PDB file of C-alpha atoms and ligand atoms in Angstrom:
ATOM      1  CA  UNK A   5      -0.045   0.350   0.208  1.00  0.00           C
ATOM      2  CA  UNK A   6       1.296   3.385  -1.013  1.00  0.00           C
ATOM      3  CA  UNK A   7       2.232   5.769   1.662  1.00  0.00           C
ATOM      4  CA  UNK A   8       0.222   9.076   2.061  1.00  0.00           C
ATOM      5  CA  UNK A   9       1.900  12.253   1.758  1.00  0.00           C
ATOM      6  CA  UNK A  10      -1.076  15.532   2.402  1.00  0.00           C
ATOM      7  CA  UNK A  11      -0.313  19.250   1.006  1.00  0.00           C
ATOM      8  CA  UNK A  12      -2.192  21.398   2.524  1.00  0.00           C
ATOM      9  CA  UNK A  13      -2.398  25.366   1.542  1.00  0.00           C
ATOM     10  CA  UNK A  14      -4.203  27.738   4.589  1.00  0.00           C
ATOM     11  CA  UNK A  15      -4.340  31.368   4.941  1.00  0.00           C
ATOM     12  CA  UNK A  16      -6.120  33.988   4.786  1.00  0.00           C
ATOM     13  CA  UNK A  17      -9.160  35.036   2.294  1.00  0.00           C
ATOM     14  CA  UNK A  18      -8.540  35.958  -1.202  1.00  0.00           C
ATOM     15  CA  UNK A  19      -4.948  35.513  -1.380  1.00  0.00           C
ATOM     16  CA  UNK A  20      -4.277  33.127  -3.758  1.00  0.00           C
ATOM     17  CA  UNK A  21      -4.361  29.869  -2.256  1.00  0.00           C
ATOM     18  CA  UNK A  22      -6.394  27.741  -4.756  1.00  0.00           C
ATOM     19  CA  UNK A  23      -4.286  29.681  -7.691  1.00  0.00           C
ATOM     20  CA  UNK A  24      -1.114  28.387  -6.218  1.00  0.00           C
ATOM     21  CA  UNK A  25      -2.918  24.898  -5.617  1.00  0.00           C
ATOM     22  CA  UNK A  26      -3.442  24.764  -9.365  1.00  0.00           C
ATOM     23  CA  UNK A  27       0.331  24.595  -9.609  1.00  0.00           C
ATOM     24  CA  UNK A  28       0.834  22.328  -7.618  1.00  0.00           C
ATOM     25  CA  UNK A  29      -1.597  19.620  -8.780  1.00  0.00           C
ATOM     26  CA  UNK A  30      -0.310  20.681 -12.886  1.00  0.00           C
ATOM     27  CA  UNK A  31       3.271  19.844 -11.284  1.00  0.00           C
ATOM     28  CA  UNK A  32       2.011  16.552  -9.972  1.00  0.00           C
ATOM     29  CA  UNK A  33      -0.058  15.655 -12.946  1.00  0.00           C
ATOM     30  CA  UNK A  34       2.475  16.055 -15.427  1.00  0.00           C
ATOM     31  CA  UNK A  35       5.050  14.668 -12.774  1.00  0.00           C
ATOM     32  CA  UNK A  36       3.192  11.397 -12.843  1.00  0.00           C
ATOM     33  CA  UNK A  37       3.020  11.283 -16.403  1.00  0.00           C
ATOM     34  CA  UNK A  38       6.813  11.289 -16.903  1.00  0.00           C
ATOM     35  CA  UNK A  39       7.224   8.703 -14.134  1.00  0.00           C
ATOM     36  CA  UNK A  40       4.483   6.177 -16.141  1.00  0.00           C
ATOM     37  CA  UNK A  41       6.031   6.839 -19.484  1.00  0.00           C
ATOM     38  CA  UNK A  42       9.684   6.941 -18.796  1.00  0.00           C
ATOM     39  CA  UNK A  43       9.561  10.306 -20.299  1.00  0.00           C
ATOM     40  CA  UNK A  44      10.875  13.819 -19.169  1.00  0.00           C
ATOM     41  CA  UNK A  45       8.959  16.156 -17.073  1.00  0.00           C
ATOM     42  CA  UNK A  46       7.564  18.932 -18.817  1.00  0.00           C
ATOM     43  CA  UNK A  47       5.280  21.423 -17.422  1.00  0.00           C
ATOM     44  CA  UNK A  48       4.217  24.775 -17.033  1.00  0.00           C
ATOM     45  CA  UNK A  49       5.309  25.172 -20.913  1.00  0.00           C
ATOM     46  CA  UNK A  50       3.828  28.214 -22.851  1.00  0.00           C
ATOM     47  CA  UNK A  51       0.933  26.633 -24.248  1.00  0.00           C
ATOM     48  CA  UNK A  52      -0.171  25.396 -21.219  1.00  0.00           C
ATOM     49  CA  UNK A  53      -3.408  26.704 -19.596  1.00  0.00           C
ATOM     50  CA  UNK A  54      -4.340  25.912 -15.512  1.00  0.00           C
ATOM     51  CA  UNK A  55      -6.790  24.584 -14.054  1.00  0.00           C
ATOM     52  CA  UNK A  56      -8.144  22.179 -11.091  1.00  0.00           C
ATOM     53  CA  UNK A  57      -9.556  24.486  -7.660  1.00  0.00           C
ATOM     54  CA  UNK A  58     -11.534  27.070  -8.317  1.00  0.00           C
ATOM     55  CA  UNK A  59     -10.273  30.131  -8.933  1.00  0.00           C
ATOM     56  CA  UNK A  60     -12.038  33.640  -9.351  1.00  0.00           C
ATOM     57  CA  UNK A  61     -11.550  37.430  -8.591  1.00  0.00           C
ATOM     58  CA  UNK A  62     -13.928  39.002  -6.110  1.00  0.00           C
ATOM     59  CA  UNK A  63     -15.477  38.981  -2.605  1.00  0.00           C
ATOM     60  CA  UNK A  64     -17.978  36.028  -2.350  1.00  0.00           C
ATOM     61  CA  UNK A  65     -16.324  33.335  -0.762  1.00  0.00           C
ATOM     62  CA  UNK A  66     -16.540  30.073  -2.665  1.00  0.00           C
ATOM     63  CA  UNK A  67     -14.013  27.517  -1.474  1.00  0.00           C
ATOM     64  CA  UNK A  68     -16.154  26.376   2.381  1.00  0.00           C
ATOM     65  CA  UNK A  69     -13.932  24.472   4.789  1.00  0.00           C
ATOM     66  CA  UNK A  70     -11.265  21.896   3.935  1.00  0.00           C
ATOM     67  CA  UNK A  71     -11.737  20.525   0.486  1.00  0.00           C
ATOM     68  CA  UNK A  72      -9.636  17.431  -1.116  1.00  0.00           C
ATOM     69  CA  UNK A  73      -8.307  17.026  -4.551  1.00  0.00           C
ATOM     70  CA  UNK A  74     -11.001  14.376  -5.914  1.00  0.00           C
ATOM     71  CA  UNK A  75      -7.923  11.630  -5.970  1.00  0.00           C
ATOM     72  CA  UNK A  76      -4.529  10.699  -4.841  1.00  0.00           C
ATOM     73  CA  UNK A  77      -1.720  11.420  -7.263  1.00  0.00           C
ATOM     74  CA  UNK A  78       0.436   8.533  -7.389  1.00  0.00           C
ATOM     75  CA  UNK A  79       4.102   9.566  -7.199  1.00  0.00           C
ATOM     76  CA  UNK A  80       7.361   7.660  -7.098  1.00  0.00           C
ATOM     77  CA  UNK A  81       9.764   8.763  -4.331  1.00  0.00           C
ATOM     78  CA  UNK A  82      13.506   8.690  -5.264  1.00  0.00           C
ATOM     79  CA  UNK A  83      13.658   5.385  -3.200  1.00  0.00           C
ATOM     80  CA  UNK A  84      11.720   4.118  -5.590  1.00  0.00           C
ATOM     81  CA  UNK A  85       8.807   3.398  -3.014  1.00  0.00           C
ATOM     82  CA  UNK A  86       4.568   5.038  -4.163  1.00  0.00           C
ATOM     83  CA  UNK A  87       3.390   7.677  -2.379  1.00  0.00           C
ATOM     84  CA  UNK A  88      -0.550   9.072  -2.839  1.00  0.00           C
ATOM     85  CA  UNK A  89      -0.080  12.397  -2.596  1.00  0.00           C
ATOM     86  CA  UNK A  90      -3.228  14.365  -1.474  1.00  0.00           C
ATOM     87  CA  UNK A  91      -3.996  18.337  -1.899  1.00  0.00           C
ATOM     88  CA  UNK A  92      -5.716  20.126   0.109  1.00  0.00           C
ATOM     89  CA  UNK A  93      -7.562  23.784  -0.390  1.00  0.00           C
ATOM     90  CA  UNK A  94      -8.793  25.422   3.200  1.00  0.00           C
ATOM     91  CA  UNK A  95     -11.386  28.129   3.388  1.00  0.00           C
ATOM     92  CA  UNK A  96      -9.941  31.438   4.314  1.00  0.00           C
ATOM     93  CA  UNK A  97      -8.795  32.351   7.780  1.00  0.00           C
ATOM     94  CA  UNK A  98     -10.759  35.860   8.782  1.00  0.00           C
ATOM     95  CA  UNK A  99     -13.523  35.831   5.814  1.00  0.00           C
ATOM     96  CA  UNK A 100     -16.463  37.519   7.240  1.00  0.00           C
ATOM     97  CA  UNK A 101     -18.648  34.853   7.308  1.00  0.00           C
ATOM     98  CA  UNK A 102     -16.148  32.579   9.458  1.00  0.00           C
ATOM     99  CA  UNK A 103     -16.121  32.659  13.022  1.00  0.00           C
ATOM    100  CA  UNK A 104     -12.822  33.157  14.913  1.00  0.00           C
ATOM    101  CA  UNK A 105     -14.046  29.299  16.135  1.00  0.00           C
ATOM    102  CA  UNK A 106     -14.474  27.644  12.455  1.00  0.00           C
ATOM    103  CA  UNK A 107     -10.835  29.744  11.479  1.00  0.00           C
ATOM    104  CA  UNK A 108      -9.678  28.205  13.903  1.00  0.00           C
ATOM    105  CA  UNK A 109     -10.587  24.741  13.564  1.00  0.00           C
ATOM    106  CA  UNK A 110     -10.286  24.695  10.149  1.00  0.00           C
ATOM    107  CA  UNK A 111      -6.699  25.745  10.310  1.00  0.00           C
ATOM    108  CA  UNK A 112      -5.767  23.228  13.418  1.00  0.00           C
ATOM    109  CA  UNK A 113      -7.519  20.002  11.617  1.00  0.00           C
ATOM    110  CA  UNK A 114      -5.975  20.619   7.973  1.00  0.00           C
ATOM    111  CA  UNK A 115      -2.051  21.092  10.690  1.00  0.00           C
ATOM    112  CA  UNK A 116      -3.275  17.864  12.281  1.00  0.00           C
ATOM    113  CA  UNK A 117      -3.756  15.663   9.098  1.00  0.00           C
ATOM    114  CA  UNK A 118      -0.994  17.461   6.680  1.00  0.00           C
ATOM    115  CA  UNK A 119       3.138  16.765   6.096  1.00  0.00           C
ATOM    116  CA  UNK A 120       3.325  19.961   4.536  1.00  0.00           C
ATOM    117  CA  UNK A 121       1.106  23.059   5.563  1.00  0.00           C
ATOM    118  CA  UNK A 122       1.703  26.153   3.664  1.00  0.00           C
ATOM    119  CA  UNK A 123       0.457  29.329   5.480  1.00  0.00           C
ATOM    120  CA  UNK A 124      -0.141  31.273   2.327  1.00  0.00           C
ATOM    121  CA  UNK A 125       0.449  35.054   3.882  1.00  0.00           C
ATOM    122  CA  UNK A 126       0.868  38.368   1.605  1.00  0.00           C
ATOM    123  CA  UNK A 127       3.939  41.081   1.399  1.00  0.00           C
ATOM    124  CA  UNK A 128       5.258  40.379   4.832  1.00  0.00           C
ATOM    125  CA  UNK A 129       5.179  37.968   8.167  1.00  0.00           C
ATOM    126  CA  UNK A 130       3.286  39.995  10.256  1.00  0.00           C
ATOM    127  CA  UNK A 131       3.193  39.877  14.180  1.00  0.00           C
ATOM    128  CA  UNK A 132      -0.608  39.370  14.432  1.00  0.00           C
ATOM    129  CA  UNK A 133      -0.305  36.624  11.213  1.00  0.00           C
ATOM    130  CA  UNK A 134       2.234  34.681  13.717  1.00  0.00           C
ATOM    131  CA  UNK A 135      -0.178  35.095  16.721  1.00  0.00           C
ATOM    132  CA  UNK A 136      -3.123  33.615  15.184  1.00  0.00           C
ATOM    133  CA  UNK A 137      -0.893  30.734  13.629  1.00  0.00           C
ATOM    134  CA  UNK A 138       0.323  29.775  17.275  1.00  0.00           C
ATOM    135  CA  UNK A 139      -2.815  29.936  18.899  1.00  0.00           C
ATOM    136  CA  UNK A 140      -4.504  27.385  15.801  1.00  0.00           C
ATOM    137  CA  UNK A 141      -1.761  25.097  15.858  1.00  0.00           C
ATOM    138  CA  UNK A 142      -1.443  24.778  20.094  1.00  0.00           C
ATOM    139  CA  UNK A 143      -5.586  24.408  19.348  1.00  0.00           C
ATOM    140  CA  UNK A 144      -4.757  21.683  17.178  1.00  0.00           C
ATOM    141  CA  UNK A 145      -2.124  20.388  19.711  1.00  0.00           C
ATOM    142  CA  UNK A 146      -4.309  19.808  22.234  1.00  0.00           C
ATOM    143  CA  UNK A 147      -7.140  18.105  20.036  1.00  0.00           C
ATOM    144  CA  UNK A 148      -4.645  15.348  19.487  1.00  0.00           C
ATOM    145  CA  UNK A 149      -5.359  12.246  22.151  1.00  0.00           C
ATOM    146  CA  UNK A 150      -1.031  10.943  22.101  1.00  0.00           C
ATOM    147  CA  UNK A 151       1.135  13.438  24.278  1.00  0.00           C
ATOM    148  CA  UNK A 152       4.044  13.884  21.915  1.00  0.00           C
ATOM    149  CA  UNK A 153       6.447  10.881  22.593  1.00  0.00           C
ATOM    150  CA  UNK A 154       6.734  10.849  19.241  1.00  0.00           C
ATOM    151  CA  UNK A 155       8.898  13.468  18.725  1.00  0.00           C
ATOM    152  CA  UNK A 156       6.892  17.006  17.346  1.00  0.00           C
ATOM    153  CA  UNK A 157       3.111  17.102  17.037  1.00  0.00           C
ATOM    154  CA  UNK A 158       3.696  18.189  13.078  1.00  0.00           C
ATOM    155  CA  UNK A 159       6.171  17.818  10.551  1.00  0.00           C
ATOM    156  CA  UNK A 160       6.378  20.808   7.803  1.00  0.00           C
ATOM    157  CA  UNK A 161       5.441  24.354   7.985  1.00  0.00           C
ATOM    158  CA  UNK A 162       5.835  26.333   4.902  1.00  0.00           C
ATOM    159  CA  UNK A 163       5.141  30.196   4.735  1.00  0.00           C
ATOM    160  CA  UNK A 164       4.861  31.413   1.122  1.00  0.00           C
ATOM    161  CA  UNK A 165       5.104  35.277   0.990  1.00  0.00           C
ATOM    162  CA  UNK A 166       3.087  36.504  -2.044  1.00  0.00           C
ATOM    163  CA  UNK A 167       3.669  39.674  -3.893  1.00  0.00           C
ATOM    164  CA  UNK A 168       7.067  40.273  -1.746  1.00  0.00           C
ATOM    165  CA  UNK A 169       8.513  43.766  -2.118  1.00  0.00           C
ATOM    166  CA  UNK A 170      11.343  44.197  -0.596  1.00  0.00           C
ATOM    167  CA  UNK A 171      13.621  42.295  -2.843  1.00  0.00           C
ATOM    168  CA  UNK A 172      16.298  44.711  -2.764  1.00  0.00           C
ATOM    169  CA  UNK A 173      17.446  43.105   0.902  1.00  0.00           C
ATOM    170  CA  UNK A 174      16.082  39.723   0.495  1.00  0.00           C
ATOM    171  CA  UNK A 175      16.191  37.755  -3.123  1.00  0.00           C
ATOM    172  CA  UNK A 176      13.096  35.634  -4.316  1.00  0.00           C
ATOM    173  CA  UNK A 177      12.402  31.904  -3.854  1.00  0.00           C
ATOM    174  CA  UNK A 178      13.866  29.414  -0.888  1.00  0.00           C
ATOM    175  CA  UNK A 179      16.902  31.668  -0.031  1.00  0.00           C
ATOM    176  CA  UNK A 180      15.983  34.859   0.129  1.00  0.00           C
ATOM    177  CA  UNK A 181      12.929  33.083   1.905  1.00  0.00           C
ATOM    178  CA  UNK A 182      15.368  31.538   4.471  1.00  0.00           C
ATOM    179  CA  UNK A 183      17.357  34.276   5.595  1.00  0.00           C
ATOM    180  CA  UNK A 184      13.854  36.662   5.909  1.00  0.00           C
ATOM    181  CA  UNK A 185      12.183  33.844   7.961  1.00  0.00           C
ATOM    182  CA  UNK A 186      15.681  33.469  10.410  1.00  0.00           C
ATOM    183  CA  UNK A 187      15.131  37.448  10.846  1.00  0.00           C
ATOM    184  CA  UNK A 188      11.199  37.328  11.471  1.00  0.00           C
ATOM    185  CA  UNK A 189      11.430  34.150  14.320  1.00  0.00           C
ATOM    186  CA  UNK A 190      14.610  35.330  15.749  1.00  0.00           C
ATOM    187  CA  UNK A 191      14.629  35.927  19.586  1.00  0.00           C
ATOM    188  CA  UNK A 192      16.522  37.850  21.857  1.00  0.00           C
ATOM    189  CA  UNK A 193      16.264  38.631  25.353  1.00  0.00           C
ATOM    190  CA  UNK A 194      15.159  42.203  24.791  1.00  0.00           C
ATOM    191  CA  UNK A 195      11.955  41.499  23.066  1.00  0.00           C
ATOM    192  CA  UNK A 196       8.456  41.181  24.845  1.00  0.00           C
ATOM    193  CA  UNK A 197       7.775  38.035  26.870  1.00  0.00           C
ATOM    194  CA  UNK A 198       5.020  37.195  23.945  1.00  0.00           C
ATOM    195  CA  UNK A 199       7.041  37.595  21.265  1.00  0.00           C
ATOM    196  CA  UNK A 200       9.424  35.165  21.925  1.00  0.00           C
ATOM    197  CA  UNK A 201       6.904  32.704  23.259  1.00  0.00           C
ATOM    198  CA  UNK A 202       5.028  33.021  19.610  1.00  0.00           C
ATOM    199  CA  UNK A 203       8.352  31.750  17.742  1.00  0.00           C
ATOM    200  CA  UNK A 204       9.501  29.033  20.475  1.00  0.00           C
ATOM    201  CA  UNK A 205       6.093  27.571  20.011  1.00  0.00           C
ATOM    202  CA  UNK A 206       6.371  27.582  16.288  1.00  0.00           C
ATOM    203  CA  UNK A 207       9.635  25.740  16.608  1.00  0.00           C
ATOM    204  CA  UNK A 208       8.718  23.678  18.779  1.00  0.00           C
ATOM    205  CA  UNK A 209       5.921  22.093  17.594  1.00  0.00           C
ATOM    206  CA  UNK A 210       7.005  21.892  13.704  1.00  0.00           C
ATOM    207  CA  UNK A 211      10.135  19.685  12.573  1.00  0.00           C
ATOM    208  CA  UNK A 212      10.684  21.964   9.802  1.00  0.00           C
ATOM    209  CA  UNK A 213      10.185  25.135   9.007  1.00  0.00           C
ATOM    210  CA  UNK A 214      10.411  26.939   5.719  1.00  0.00           C
ATOM    211  CA  UNK A 215       9.775  30.066   3.730  1.00  0.00           C
ATOM    212  CA  UNK A 216       9.133  31.342  -0.042  1.00  0.00           C
ATOM    213  CA  UNK A 217       9.069  34.503  -1.506  1.00  0.00           C
ATOM    214  CA  UNK A 218       6.918  35.545  -4.486  1.00  0.00           C
ATOM    215  CA  UNK A 219       7.124  37.862  -6.734  1.00  0.00           C
ATOM    216  CA  UNK A 220       3.934  39.684  -7.803  1.00  0.00           C
ATOM    217  CA  UNK A 221       2.269  37.591 -10.565  1.00  0.00           C
ATOM    218  CA  UNK A 222       1.850  40.134 -13.191  1.00  0.00           C
ATOM    219  CA  UNK A 223      -1.664  42.374 -14.006  1.00  0.00           C
ATOM    220  CA  UNK A 224      -3.346  39.804 -15.423  1.00  0.00           C
ATOM    221  CA  UNK A 225      -3.353  37.297 -12.656  1.00  0.00           C
ATOM    222  CA  UNK A 226      -3.847  40.470 -10.266  1.00  0.00           C
ATOM    223  CA  UNK A 227      -6.644  42.230 -12.457  1.00  0.00           C
ATOM    224  CA  UNK A 228     -10.257  40.861 -11.699  1.00  0.00           C
ATOM    225  CA  UNK A 229     -11.852  38.554 -14.225  1.00  0.00           C
ATOM    226  CA  UNK A 230      -9.199  38.695 -16.627  1.00  0.00           C
ATOM    227  CA  UNK A 231      -6.759  36.043 -15.894  1.00  0.00           C
ATOM    228  CA  UNK A 232      -8.087  32.576 -17.518  1.00  0.00           C
ATOM    229  CA  UNK A 233      -5.209  30.440 -16.441  1.00  0.00           C
ATOM    230  CA  UNK A 234      -2.541  30.961 -19.523  1.00  0.00           C
ATOM    231  CA  UNK A 235       0.589  30.188 -18.274  1.00  0.00           C
ATOM    232  CA  UNK A 236       1.899  32.713 -21.201  1.00  0.00           C
ATOM    233  CA  UNK A 237       0.110  35.515 -19.591  1.00  0.00           C
ATOM    234  CA  UNK A 238       2.233  35.129 -15.757  1.00  0.00           C
ATOM    235  CA  UNK A 239       4.834  37.297 -15.470  1.00  0.00           C
ATOM    236  CA  UNK A 240       7.818  35.160 -16.187  1.00  0.00           C
ATOM    237  CA  UNK A 241       9.620  36.395 -12.682  1.00  0.00           C
ATOM    238  CA  UNK A 242       6.450  34.452 -11.193  1.00  0.00           C
ATOM    239  CA  UNK A 243       6.788  31.554 -13.422  1.00  0.00           C
ATOM    240  CA  UNK A 244      10.406  30.826 -12.754  1.00  0.00           C
ATOM    241  CA  UNK A 245      10.307  31.242  -8.685  1.00  0.00           C
ATOM    242  CA  UNK A 246       7.626  28.832  -9.215  1.00  0.00           C
ATOM    243  CA  UNK A 247       9.072  26.093 -11.517  1.00  0.00           C
ATOM    244  CA  UNK A 248      11.982  26.411  -8.238  1.00  0.00           C
ATOM    245  CA  UNK A 249       9.381  26.503  -5.332  1.00  0.00           C
ATOM    246  CA  UNK A 250       7.331  23.545  -6.679  1.00  0.00           C
ATOM    247  CA  UNK A 251       9.344  20.931  -6.912  1.00  0.00           C
ATOM    248  CA  UNK A 252      11.173  22.097  -3.892  1.00  0.00           C
ATOM    249  CA  UNK A 253       7.958  21.029  -2.098  1.00  0.00           C
ATOM    250  CA  UNK A 254       6.176  18.412  -4.165  1.00  0.00           C
ATOM    251  CA  UNK A 255       9.451  16.765  -6.014  1.00  0.00           C
ATOM    252  CA  UNK A 256      10.599  12.823  -5.924  1.00  0.00           C
ATOM    253  CA  UNK A 257      13.206  13.690  -3.347  1.00  0.00           C
ATOM    254  CA  UNK A 258      11.630  16.155  -1.203  1.00  0.00           C
ATOM    255  CA  UNK A 259       8.076  14.610  -0.401  1.00  0.00           C
ATOM    256  CA  UNK A 260       7.162  13.532   2.731  1.00  0.00           C
ATOM    257  CA  UNK A 261       4.752  10.761   3.751  1.00  0.00           C
ATOM    258  CA  UNK A 262       2.829  11.464   6.547  1.00  0.00           C
ATOM    259  CA  UNK A 263       3.462  10.385   9.975  1.00  0.00           C
ATOM    260  CA  UNK A 264       0.545   9.597  12.828  1.00  0.00           C
ATOM    261  CA  UNK A 265       1.892   8.595  15.742  1.00  0.00           C
ATOM    262  CA  UNK A 266       5.456   7.400  15.059  1.00  0.00           C
ATOM    263  CA  UNK A 267       4.735   5.354  11.588  1.00  0.00           C
ATOM    264  CA  UNK A 268       3.238   6.211   8.374  1.00  0.00           C
ATOM    265  CA  UNK A 269      -0.054   6.122   6.737  1.00  0.00           C
ATOM    266  CA  UNK A 270      -2.140   4.396   4.011  1.00  0.00           C
ATOM    267  CA  UNK A 271      -4.560   6.976   1.990  1.00  0.00           C
ATOM    268  CA  UNK A 272      -7.585   5.280   3.584  1.00  0.00           C
ATOM    269  CA  UNK A 273      -6.494   4.919   7.275  1.00  0.00           C
ATOM    270  CA  UNK A 274      -5.632   8.815   6.352  1.00  0.00           C
ATOM    271  CA  UNK A 275      -9.224   9.357   5.542  1.00  0.00           C
ATOM    272  CA  UNK A 276     -10.485   7.520   8.529  1.00  0.00           C
ATOM    273  CA  UNK A 277      -8.175   9.668  10.707  1.00  0.00           C
ATOM    274  CA  UNK A 278      -9.314  12.813   9.251  1.00  0.00           C
ATOM    275  CA  UNK A 279     -12.980  11.808   9.795  1.00  0.00           C
ATOM    276  CA  UNK A 280     -12.041  10.997  13.288  1.00  0.00           C
ATOM    277  CA  UNK A 281     -10.504  14.369  14.015  1.00  0.00           C
ATOM    278  CA  UNK A 282     -13.203  15.987  12.187  1.00  0.00           C
ATOM    279  CA  UNK A 283     -15.913  14.556  14.679  1.00  0.00           C
ATOM    280  CA  UNK A 284     -13.898  15.399  17.783  1.00  0.00           C
ATOM    281  CA  UNK A 285     -13.935  18.931  16.669  1.00  0.00           C
ATOM    282  CA  UNK A 286     -17.309  19.207  16.225  1.00  0.00           C
ATOM    283  CA  UNK A 287     -19.349  20.943  18.657  1.00  0.00           C
TER     284      UNK A 287
HETATM  285  P1  LIG B  24      -7.728  31.888  -2.149  1.00  0.00           P
HETATM  286  O1  LIG B  24      -9.205  32.295  -1.650  1.00  0.00           O
HETATM  287  O2  LIG B  24      -6.605  32.572  -1.333  1.00  0.00           O
HETATM  288  O3  LIG B  24      -7.833  30.869  -2.815  1.00  0.00           O
HETATM  289  O4  LIG B  24      -7.873  33.052  -3.767  1.00  0.00           O
HETATM  290  P2  LIG B  24      -7.747  32.807  -4.884  1.00  0.00           P
HETATM  291  O5  LIG B  24      -6.544  31.343  -5.158  1.00  0.00           O
HETATM  292  O6  LIG B  24      -9.226  32.206  -5.231  1.00  0.00           O
HETATM  293  O7  LIG B  24      -7.143  33.913  -6.074  1.00  0.00           O
HETATM  294  C1  LIG B  24      -7.887  35.127  -5.384  1.00  0.00           C
HETATM  295  C2  LIG B  24      -7.830  36.012  -6.405  1.00  0.00           C
HETATM  296  O8  LIG B  24      -6.351  36.898  -6.592  1.00  0.00           O
HETATM  297  C3  LIG B  24      -7.808  35.666  -7.622  1.00  0.00           C
HETATM  298  O9  LIG B  24      -8.596  36.609  -8.644  1.00  0.00           O
HETATM  299  C4  LIG B  24      -6.140  35.671  -8.470  1.00  0.00           C
HETATM  300  O10 LIG B  24      -5.809  35.442 -10.181  1.00  0.00           O
HETATM  301  C5  LIG B  24      -5.193  36.287  -7.886  1.00  0.00           C
HETATM  302  N1  LIG B  24      -3.686  35.753  -7.097  1.00  0.00           N
HETATM  303  C6  LIG B  24      -3.623  34.710  -7.289  1.00  0.00           C
HETATM  304  N2  LIG B  24      -2.557  34.676  -6.892  1.00  0.00           N
HETATM  305  C7  LIG B  24      -2.018  35.632  -6.499  1.00  0.00           C
HETATM  306  C8  LIG B  24      -0.611  36.615  -5.991  1.00  0.00           C
HETATM  307  O11 LIG B  24       0.088  36.011  -5.730  1.00  0.00           O
HETATM  308  N3  LIG B  24      -0.624  37.685  -6.028  1.00  0.00           N
HETATM  309  C9  LIG B  24      -1.467  38.697  -6.419  1.00  0.00           C
HETATM  310  N4  LIG B  24      -1.903  40.314  -6.155  1.00  0.00           N
HETATM  311  N5  LIG B  24      -3.174  38.437  -6.914  1.00  0.00           N
HETATM  312  C10 LIG B  24      -3.043  36.464  -6.882  1.00  0.00           C
HETATM  313 MG1  LIG B  25      -9.636  29.598  -2.772  1.00  0.00          MG
END
């Protein structure tokens, strides 16, 4: 039975989460195809049109709660093992229709069940975004039955900063992101206690924390209604950065199976686990 990998994207409403997931889908399906036919991997080509998770302009919410892509995508890892990759889209946190409790539940549940939680933010990692994040993961940790005798409760946290502007100081992509994150998460004795606590908690709860800085995707994407998924309409710089970032997260060298209580799980087990947790958050 293949091991399961669960990739979740969470964060505020209308900040391009579903849009990002379509790149994940495009990459994974093309990777799957190239592995099956033993051909070279091509993706995000000039003529390609993105589709998949619905994305759209405007302010009406259209992703409610937690949304799984309809099927797992089978990827062979570099060690020759088969992984079933599940993609998870979540309801925007802090949109006008959800209560704080709902946001917290969606975020906590998606963090518990994922091997990678992508926290999508725009422009910067603000202090309030870190505070919400730490509250949500603390809530999630408390909901987990087992105390953590199996190491850290969560696996990978990836900050994805959209429309990053300060590229004079930090370059786009993973390198700039790593420096930027180090700066954001650093602690020192002069800081107020609450600032330190949030940072220590994140480091204590996640095995690994990464950060990617992405450029603005171009006016055709950001302008209402005009983007139809055509890759040639993306700003070239944005496309280049995604071509590096997505394989870094989802490539055969980098996929990490979901670990529950110290063990890998199958897809079926994962769905069962998911339902149990969803029920435990109900009411
Ligand atoms: P979600 O609510 O976070 O899932 O956001 P969507 O993926 O539905 O995207 C909301 C809007 O933002 C759409 O019109 C997208 O075309 C646009 N968008 C997507 N990615 C970006 C980005 O990186 N920067 C900007 N400025 N707009 C984006
Ligand atoms: Mg969405």
